[in-house]
CSV table of C-alpha atoms in Angstrom, one decimal:
chain,number,residue,atom,x,y,z
A,1,MET,CA,-64.1,27.4,3.5
A,2,GLN,CA,-63.1,31.4,4.7
A,3,GLN,CA,-65.7,33.6,4.4
A,4,GLU,CA,-64.5,36.4,2.1
A,5,THR,CA,-64.3,39.3,3.7
A,6,SER,CA,-67.0,42.3,2.0
A,7,VAL,CA,-64.9,45.4,1.1
A,8,ARG,CA,-66.6,48.8,1.7
A,9,ARG,CA,-66.2,52.0,-0.1
A,10,VAL,CA,-64.9,55.2,1.0
A,11,SER,CA,-67.0,58.4,0.7
A,12,VAL,CA,-63.5,60.9,1.1
A,13,PHE,CA,-64.4,64.4,2.3
A,14,ASP,CA,-61.0,66.8,1.8
A,15,THR,CA,-61.2,69.7,3.8
A,16,THR,CA,-58.2,71.3,3.2
A,17,LEU,CA,-59.5,74.8,2.4
A,18,ARG,CA,-61.3,75.0,4.7
A,19,ASP,CA,-60.1,73.7,8.1
A,20,GLY,CA,-56.9,72.6,7.0
A,21,GLU,CA,-56.2,76.6,6.1
A,22,GLN,CA,-57.8,78.5,9.6
A,23,ALA,CA,-54.9,76.9,11.2
A,24,PRO,CA,-52.9,79.4,11.8
A,25,ALA,CA,-49.7,80.7,9.2
A,26,ASN,CA,-52.5,78.3,6.0
A,27,ALA,CA,-53.7,81.8,4.4
A,28,MET,CA,-54.2,80.7,0.7
A,29,ARG,CA,-55.2,82.8,-2.5
A,30,PRO,CA,-58.4,82.0,-4.2
A,31,GLU,CA,-56.0,81.2,-6.9
A,32,ASP,CA,-54.1,78.7,-4.4
A,33,LYS,CA,-56.7,77.5,-3.8
A,34,LEU,CA,-58.4,77.1,-7.5
A,35,ASP,CA,-54.7,75.2,-8.8
A,36,LEU,CA,-55.0,72.7,-5.3
A,37,ALA,CA,-58.5,71.8,-5.3
A,38,LEU,CA,-58.6,70.2,-8.8
A,39,ARG,CA,-54.9,68.1,-7.9
A,40,ILE,CA,-57.3,67.6,-5.1
A,41,GLU,CA,-59.6,66.8,-7.5
A,42,ALA,CA,-56.3,64.7,-9.6
A,43,LEU,CA,-56.1,62.8,-7.3
A,44,GLY,CA,-59.7,61.0,-6.8
A,45,VAL,CA,-61.5,62.3,-3.4
A,46,ASP,CA,-65.6,62.3,-3.1
A,47,SER,CA,-65.5,66.3,-1.8
A,48,ILE,CA,-63.9,69.0,-2.0
A,49,GLU,CA,-65.3,71.4,0.6
A,50,THR,CA,-63.7,74.9,-0.3
A,51,GLY,CA,-64.1,76.9,2.4
A,52,PHE,CA,-66.4,79.6,4.0
A,53,PRO,CA,-68.6,82.6,1.5
A,54,ALA,CA,-69.9,84.1,4.2
A,55,SER,CA,-66.7,84.7,6.5
A,56,SER,CA,-64.9,86.9,3.6
A,57,PRO,CA,-64.8,88.5,0.1
A,58,SER,CA,-61.8,85.9,-0.6
A,59,GLU,CA,-63.1,83.0,0.5
A,60,PHE,CA,-66.6,84.3,-1.6
A,61,GLN,CA,-64.2,83.9,-4.7
A,62,ALA,CA,-62.2,81.0,-3.6
A,63,THR,CA,-65.3,79.4,-4.1
A,64,ARG,CA,-66.9,81.1,-6.9
A,65,LEU,CA,-64.5,79.8,-8.7
A,66,ILE,CA,-63.7,76.4,-7.9
A,67,ALA,CA,-67.6,75.6,-8.5
A,68,ARG,CA,-67.2,76.9,-11.3
A,69,HIS,CA,-64.0,74.4,-12.3
A,70,LEU,CA,-64.8,71.5,-10.2
A,71,THR,CA,-66.3,67.9,-13.5
A,72,THR,CA,-65.6,64.9,-10.2
A,73,ALA,CA,-65.6,66.2,-7.6
A,74,LYS,CA,-68.5,67.3,-5.2
A,75,PHE,CA,-67.4,71.1,-3.5
A,76,VAL,CA,-68.5,71.5,-0.1
A,77,THR,CA,-69.6,75.7,2.2
A,78,PHE,CA,-68.7,75.6,5.4
A,79,CYS,CA,-72.3,77.9,7.1
A,80,ARG,CA,-73.1,78.3,10.5
A,81,ALA,CA,-76.7,78.2,11.3
A,82,VAL,CA,-77.6,81.3,10.0
A,83,ARG,CA,-80.1,81.8,6.7
A,84,SER,CA,-77.6,84.9,5.6
A,85,ASP,CA,-73.8,82.3,5.7
A,86,ILE,CA,-76.6,79.1,3.7
A,87,GLU,CA,-77.7,82.5,1.3
A,88,THR,CA,-74.3,83.6,0.3
A,89,ALA,CA,-72.3,79.8,-0.2
A,90,VAL,CA,-75.5,79.4,-2.9
A,91,GLU,CA,-74.9,83.0,-4.0
A,92,ALA,CA,-71.3,81.9,-4.6
A,93,GLY,CA,-71.2,78.4,-5.8
A,94,GLY,CA,-75.3,78.1,-6.6
A,95,VAL,CA,-76.8,74.7,-5.7
A,96,ASP,CA,-75.8,72.5,-9.0
A,97,ASN,CA,-73.8,70.3,-7.2
A,98,HIS,CA,-73.3,71.8,-3.9
A,99,GLU,CA,-73.4,70.9,-0.8
A,100,VAL,CA,-73.9,73.2,2.2
A,101,GLN,CA,-72.7,72.3,5.3
A,102,VAL,CA,-74.4,73.8,8.5
A,103,MET,CA,-73.5,73.8,11.4
A,104,ALA,CA,-74.2,72.6,15.0
A,105,THR,CA,-73.7,72.6,18.4
A,106,GLY,CA,-73.6,70.4,20.1
A,107,SER,CA,-71.7,70.0,23.9
A,108,ASP,CA,-73.3,72.3,26.6
A,109,LEU,CA,-69.7,73.6,27.1
A,110,HIS,CA,-69.9,75.0,23.8
A,111,LEU,CA,-73.7,76.3,24.5
A,112,ARG,CA,-72.9,77.9,27.9
A,113,HIS,CA,-69.6,79.3,27.5
A,114,LYS,CA,-69.6,80.1,24.0
A,115,ARG,CA,-72.9,80.6,21.8
A,116,GLN,CA,-74.3,81.5,25.1
A,117,ILE,CA,-78.4,79.5,23.9
A,118,THR,CA,-79.9,76.7,24.8
A,119,ARG,CA,-80.2,73.4,23.4
A,120,LYS,CA,-84.1,74.2,22.1
A,121,GLU,CA,-82.3,77.9,21.0
A,122,ALA,CA,-79.4,74.8,19.3
A,123,VAL,CA,-81.8,72.2,17.9
A,124,ASP,CA,-84.0,75.3,16.4
A,125,GLU,CA,-81.6,77.6,14.2
A,126,VAL,CA,-79.6,73.7,13.2
A,127,VAL,CA,-83.5,72.7,12.5
A,128,ASP,CA,-84.7,76.4,10.2
A,129,ALA,CA,-80.8,76.6,8.1
A,130,VAL,CA,-81.5,72.7,6.9
A,131,ALA,CA,-84.7,74.3,6.1
A,132,PHE,CA,-84.1,77.0,4.5
A,133,ALA,CA,-81.1,76.2,2.1
A,134,ARG,CA,-83.7,72.8,0.7
A,135,GLY,CA,-86.3,75.8,0.4
A,136,LEU,CA,-83.0,77.1,-1.9
A,137,GLY,CA,-82.4,74.3,-3.6
A,138,VAL,CA,-79.9,72.5,-2.8
A,139,THR,CA,-79.7,69.6,-2.6
A,140,SER,CA,-77.8,68.2,-0.6
A,141,VAL,CA,-77.0,69.5,3.1
A,142,SER,CA,-74.8,68.4,5.7
A,143,VAL,CA,-75.1,68.9,9.9
A,144,PRO,CA,-71.1,69.3,11.3
A,145,ILE,CA,-72.1,68.4,14.4
A,146,GLU,CA,-69.1,70.6,16.7
A,147,ASP,CA,-67.7,69.5,20.3
A,148,ALA,CA,-70.0,65.4,19.3
A,149,SER,CA,-66.9,64.3,21.0
A,150,ARG,CA,-68.0,66.2,24.6
A,151,GLY,CA,-72.0,66.4,23.6
A,152,GLU,CA,-74.8,64.6,25.5
A,153,HIS,CA,-76.6,62.6,23.8
A,154,ASP,CA,-79.8,63.9,24.2
A,155,LEU,CA,-78.4,66.8,22.6
A,156,LEU,CA,-76.5,65.5,20.2
A,157,ARG,CA,-79.6,62.5,19.1
A,158,ASP,CA,-82.9,65.7,19.3
A,159,ILE,CA,-80.4,67.7,16.6
A,160,THR,CA,-80.5,65.2,14.6
A,161,VAL,CA,-83.9,63.6,14.7
A,162,SER,CA,-84.2,66.7,14.3
A,163,ALA,CA,-82.8,68.1,11.6
A,164,VAL,CA,-83.3,64.6,9.3
A,165,GLU,CA,-86.7,66.0,9.5
A,166,ALA,CA,-86.1,69.1,8.5
A,167,GLY,CA,-83.8,67.8,5.8
A,168,ALA,CA,-80.6,67.5,6.4
A,169,ASP,CA,-78.5,63.9,4.4
A,170,CYS,CA,-75.8,64.4,6.2
A,171,PHE,CA,-73.5,64.1,9.7
A,172,VAL,CA,-70.2,65.5,9.9
A,173,ILE,CA,-69.2,64.3,13.7
A,174,GLY,CA,-66.8,66.3,15.4
A,175,ASP,CA,-64.1,65.2,18.3
A,176,THR,CA,-63.3,68.7,17.7
A,177,SER,CA,-60.8,69.0,21.0
A,178,GLY,CA,-58.6,65.7,19.7
A,179,CYS,CA,-60.0,63.9,23.3
A,180,LEU,CA,-61.6,61.3,22.5
A,181,THR,CA,-59.9,57.7,22.2
A,182,PRO,CA,-60.7,54.7,19.4
A,183,GLU,CA,-63.3,52.9,21.2
A,184,GLU,CA,-65.2,56.3,22.4
A,185,TYR,CA,-65.1,57.9,18.8
A,186,GLY,CA,-65.8,54.5,17.5
A,187,ASP,CA,-69.0,54.1,20.6
A,188,LEU,CA,-70.6,57.6,19.1
A,189,ILE,CA,-70.7,56.8,15.5
A,190,ALA,CA,-72.7,53.8,16.6
A,191,ALA,CA,-74.6,56.1,18.6
A,192,PHE,CA,-75.2,58.7,15.2
A,193,ARG,CA,-75.7,55.4,13.1
A,194,GLU,CA,-78.7,54.1,15.6
A,195,TRP,CA,-80.4,58.1,15.2
A,196,ALA,CA,-79.8,57.8,11.2
A,197,PRO,CA,-79.8,54.8,9.7
A,198,SER,CA,-78.5,55.1,6.2
A,199,PRO,CA,-79.0,57.0,3.9
A,200,VAL,CA,-78.6,59.0,5.8
A,201,ARG,CA,-75.0,59.3,6.3
A,202,ILE,CA,-73.0,59.2,8.5
A,203,SER,CA,-68.7,61.3,8.0
A,204,THR,CA,-65.4,61.9,10.2
A,205,HIS,CA,-63.8,64.8,11.5
A,206,CYS,CA,-60.9,63.4,13.5
A,207,HIS,CA,-58.3,66.1,15.3
A,208,ASN,CA,-54.8,64.7,16.1
A,209,ASP,CA,-54.8,66.0,19.4
A,210,PHE,CA,-54.0,63.1,21.1
A,211,GLY,CA,-52.2,62.0,17.7
A,212,LEU,CA,-55.3,59.9,17.5
A,213,ALA,CA,-56.8,60.9,14.8
A,214,LEU,CA,-56.2,58.8,12.2
A,215,ALA,CA,-56.9,55.2,14.4
A,216,ASN,CA,-60.0,57.3,15.3
A,217,ALA,CA,-61.1,57.6,11.7
A,218,VAL,CA,-60.6,54.5,11.2
A,219,ALA,CA,-62.2,52.6,14.6
A,220,GLY,CA,-65.4,55.3,14.0
A,221,LEU,CA,-65.5,54.0,9.8
A,222,ARG,CA,-65.6,50.6,11.1
A,223,ALA,CA,-68.7,51.8,13.3
A,224,GLY,CA,-70.6,53.4,10.8
A,225,ALA,CA,-69.4,56.3,9.2
A,226,ASP,CA,-70.0,56.2,5.1
A,227,GLU,CA,-67.3,59.1,5.3
A,228,VAL,CA,-63.4,60.3,5.9
A,229,GLN,CA,-62.8,64.4,6.2
A,230,ALA,CA,-58.6,65.0,5.9
A,231,THR,CA,-56.1,67.5,4.8
A,232,LEU,CA,-53.2,67.1,2.8
A,233,GLY,CA,-50.3,66.4,5.4
A,234,GLY,CA,-52.9,66.7,8.0
A,235,ILE,CA,-52.9,70.4,8.4
A,236,GLY,CA,-55.3,71.6,10.3
A,237,GLU,CA,-56.2,73.1,14.0
A,238,ARG,CA,-53.2,72.9,16.5
A,239,ALA,CA,-52.5,69.5,15.7
A,240,GLY,CA,-53.9,68.9,12.9
A,241,ASN,CA,-57.4,67.0,11.4
A,242,THR,CA,-56.7,63.3,9.7
A,243,ALA,CA,-54.2,63.4,7.0
A,244,LEU,CA,-55.4,61.7,4.1
A,245,GLU,CA,-51.8,60.5,2.9
A,246,GLU,CA,-51.9,58.5,6.0
A,247,ILE,CA,-55.7,57.1,5.3
A,248,ALA,CA,-55.1,56.2,2.2
A,249,ALA,CA,-52.1,54.2,2.4
A,250,LEU,CA,-53.6,52.6,5.7
A,251,LEU,CA,-56.8,51.3,3.1
A,252,ALA,CA,-54.3,50.7,0.2
A,253,TYR,CA,-52.7,47.9,2.1
A,254,LYS,CA,-55.3,47.3,5.8
A,255,GLY,CA,-57.5,48.0,4.0
A,256,GLU,CA,-59.4,43.6,3.3
A,257,GLN,CA,-58.1,43.2,6.3
A,258,LEU,CA,-60.7,46.3,7.9
A,259,GLY,CA,-63.4,46.0,5.3
A,260,LEU,CA,-62.0,49.6,4.0
A,261,ARG,CA,-61.2,50.8,1.0
A,262,THR,CA,-61.3,54.3,-0.6
A,263,ASP,CA,-60.5,55.7,-4.3
A,264,ILE,CA,-57.6,57.9,-4.2
A,265,ARG,CA,-55.1,57.7,-6.5
A,266,THR,CA,-52.1,57.8,-3.8
A,267,GLU,CA,-49.6,58.3,-7.2
A,268,GLY,CA,-49.9,62.2,-6.9
A,269,MET,CA,-49.8,62.9,-3.8
A,270,TYR,CA,-47.0,64.3,-2.7
A,271,GLU,CA,-47.0,65.8,-5.3
A,272,ALA,CA,-50.0,68.4,-4.7
A,273,TYR,CA,-48.6,67.7,-1.6
A,274,THR,CA,-45.8,69.8,-2.8
A,275,ALA,CA,-47.3,73.2,-4.0
A,276,LEU,CA,-49.4,72.7,-0.4
A,277,ARG,CA,-45.7,73.5,1.3
A,278,ASN,CA,-45.6,76.4,-1.1
A,279,VAL,CA,-48.4,78.1,-1.1
A,280,ILE,CA,-48.8,78.0,2.6
A,281,ARG,CA,-44.6,78.0,3.2
A,282,LEU,CA,-44.7,74.3,5.1
A,283,GLU,CA,-41.2,73.2,6.1
A,284,GLU,CA,-40.9,69.5,5.0
A,285,PRO,CA,-40.7,67.6,7.9
A,286,ARG,CA,-38.0,65.1,8.1
A,287,ASN,CA,-40.3,61.9,10.3
A,288,LYS,CA,-43.0,62.2,9.3
A,289,ALA,CA,-45.3,59.6,7.6
A,290,ILE,CA,-45.3,58.7,3.7
A,291,PHE,CA,-44.3,62.7,3.2
A,292,GLY,CA,-41.7,63.0,5.6
A,293,THR,CA,-38.1,63.4,3.8
A,294,TYR,CA,-36.8,60.0,5.6
A,295,ALA,CA,-39.9,59.0,5.5
A,296,PHE,CA,-37.8,56.2,2.8
A,297,GLY,CA,-34.7,57.3,3.2
A,298,THR,CA,-31.8,55.2,6.0
A,299,ALA,CA,-28.8,55.9,7.2
A,300,ALA,CA,-28.6,53.3,9.3
A,301,GLY,CA,-25.7,50.2,8.3
A,302,VAL,CA,-27.8,47.6,9.2
A,303,HIS,CA,-30.9,48.6,7.7
A,304,GLN,CA,-28.9,49.6,4.3
A,305,GLN,CA,-27.7,46.3,4.6
A,306,GLY,CA,-31.1,45.1,3.8
A,307,VAL,CA,-33.0,47.1,1.7
A,308,LEU,CA,-29.5,46.6,-0.9
A,309,ARG,CA,-30.2,43.7,-1.2
A,310,ASN,CA,-34.1,44.0,-0.4
A,311,PRO,CA,-35.4,47.0,-0.2
A,312,ALA,CA,-39.0,45.3,0.8
A,313,THR,CA,-37.0,44.1,3.8
A,314,TYR,CA,-36.9,48.2,5.1
A,315,GLU,CA,-40.4,49.2,2.7
A,316,TYR,CA,-43.4,47.7,4.2
A,317,VAL,CA,-44.8,50.8,2.7
A,318,GLU,CA,-43.9,51.4,-1.4
A,319,PRO,CA,-42.2,54.7,-1.9
A,320,ALA,CA,-44.0,54.9,-5.3
A,321,ARG,CA,-46.9,54.6,-4.8
A,322,PHE,CA,-46.9,57.9,-2.7
A,323,GLY,CA,-44.7,59.0,-5.5
A,324,ARG,CA,-41.9,58.8,-3.1
A,325,GLN,CA,-38.0,57.7,-3.9
A,326,ARG,CA,-36.8,56.1,-1.1
A,327,SER,CA,-33.5,57.7,-0.7
A,328,ILE,CA,-30.2,55.8,1.0
A,329,LEU,CA,-27.5,58.7,2.5
A,330,ILE,CA,-24.1,58.3,4.2
A,331,GLY,CA,-23.7,58.6,8.1
A,332,ARG,CA,-22.2,58.2,10.8
A,333,HIS,CA,-25.4,55.4,11.5
A,334,SER,CA,-23.6,53.5,8.6
A,335,GLY,CA,-22.2,50.2,7.6
A,336,ARG,CA,-19.2,49.0,5.0
A,337,SER,CA,-21.8,47.2,2.7
A,338,VAL,CA,-23.7,50.1,1.6
A,339,LEU,CA,-19.3,52.3,1.0
A,340,ARG,CA,-19.3,48.8,-0.8
A,341,HIS,CA,-22.8,48.9,-2.8
A,342,LEU,CA,-20.7,52.7,-4.4
A,343,LEU,CA,-17.4,50.8,-5.5
A,344,ASP,CA,-19.7,48.4,-6.5
A,345,GLY,CA,-20.6,50.7,-8.7
A,346,ILE,CA,-17.6,51.8,-9.7
A,347,GLY,CA,-16.3,49.1,-11.0
A,348,VAL,CA,-13.6,49.2,-8.1
A,349,GLU,CA,-12.4,46.7,-6.0
A,350,VAL,CA,-10.2,46.8,-2.8
A,351,SER,CA,-9.0,44.6,-0.5
A,352,GLU,CA,-11.0,44.6,3.2
A,353,GLU,CA,-7.8,46.6,4.0
A,354,LYS,CA,-8.5,49.3,2.1
A,355,LEU,CA,-12.5,49.0,1.7
A,356,THR,CA,-10.9,50.3,5.8
A,357,GLU,CA,-9.5,52.8,4.8
A,358,LEU,CA,-12.0,54.0,2.1
A,359,TYR,CA,-14.7,54.5,5.2
A,360,ARG,CA,-11.9,55.7,7.5
A,361,ALA,CA,-12.3,58.8,5.3
A,362,HIS,CA,-15.1,59.3,3.4
A,363,VAL,CA,-17.4,58.3,6.2
A,364,GLU,CA,-15.8,58.3,10.3
A,365,GLU,CA,-14.0,61.1,9.6
A,366,ARG,CA,-16.1,63.5,7.2
A,367,VAL,CA,-19.5,62.9,7.7
A,368,GLY,CA,-20.0,62.5,11.5
A,369,GLY,CA,-23.2,63.6,12.4
A,370,ASP,CA,-24.1,64.7,9.5
A,371,CYS,CA,-25.8,61.7,6.8
A,372,GLU,CA,-24.6,63.0,2.3
A,373,GLU,CA,-26.3,61.6,-0.3
A,374,LEU,CA,-25.6,59.1,-2.0
A,375,SER,CA,-24.4,60.7,-5.0
A,376,VAL,CA,-22.6,62.9,-3.3
A,377,VAL,CA,-19.5,60.5,-1.9
A,378,ARG,CA,-19.3,58.2,-4.4
A,379,GLU,CA,-18.3,60.7,-7.2
A,380,ARG,CA,-15.5,62.0,-4.2
A,381,LEU,CA,-14.8,58.1,-4.1
A,382,ALA,CA,-14.3,58.0,-7.7
A,383,ARG,CA,-12.0,61.1,-7.9
A,384,GLU,CA,-9.8,59.7,-5.6
A,385,LEU,CA,-9.9,56.4,-7.1
A,386,ALA,CA,-9.2,58.4,-10.4
A,387,VAL,CA,-12.2,56.3,-11.7
A,388,THR,CA,-14.0,58.0,-15.0
A,389,PRO,CA,-17.5,59.9,-13.4
A,390,ALA,CA,-19.3,59.2,-16.1
A,391,THR,CA,-19.0,55.1,-16.2
A,392,ALA,CA,-20.0,55.4,-12.6
A,393,THR,CA,-24.0,53.9,-11.3
A,394,GLY,CA,-25.3,52.3,-8.6
A,395,VAL,CA,-28.0,53.6,-6.4
């Protein structure tokens, strides 16, 4: 008998409004952040990072607004290991339903060249900040470790063990420069899992500099992480972060195989992403997984022939599951099967000779290097063949 695979629920932490926003050109107003936070909450995420309240009045106001309106998700604020940052975060959002993140510096490279402090100072400041947050009544304090992926294990272990003793209940393992492979990141998560056993939570935070953010996040989850940090559309510093829609899609289809699942409601994701793009004026990429303009589109004749007969031939990921629709476009690589499909849709039968003539006129010579929607070509055919457009059917 085959042994059943247990599937573990993964907590989802959305950092679109903090790490996503701090990338160039992604600035959002407080009211924009509130609208997006409510849309993201509706997707079923567990935690929403509001921003860095001590950094500006706008970030403070966004946190205050979001803290007052969330009903199911926890809100999270980002702080340096500085008491005043934590006081400001608590002033903005209170302590109820509030997770405070206290950033630690995880590598000698950053300690020497950015912070210019010693290892002992780095550990001491985190211990003090975590204990201070607990003293204010904050019930959940997490420690995101910047540049953990290039950190020395003895330093990382000292930060972790000391912060747990001070009251930290979660560690966020930052591949801040996006430099690790999945195997390397999985090993790093496994090390943290030894230093901070359950019930302390471990969270992944992966950047996409090598295009490995999703793969690294999954490797981290499989190595024992409890939570994944992600952003809508993968927005974030440089090449971006783990994309929320990609991790949700992968676990929706491969979760049983991987032993992981989320409670994300995927159908509303594209609408939320569209709202985000409108706020930050982000052009929609043509080929991005799940959210690309043509992620579920085809213009190649061989593919179209298969999709018209059975969409599963070229659609492993189902568009409707993510609030999308398939699109079949007419382009210079389209074949006669899609033209035949259009003619059937308007109730016209033609000979092979006429089909070739129509194909040359409406596809080869008309379209050139661009693509046209089926509806455009269908209307043109209907006019030429004197078919009433109202009677036309089809895709």
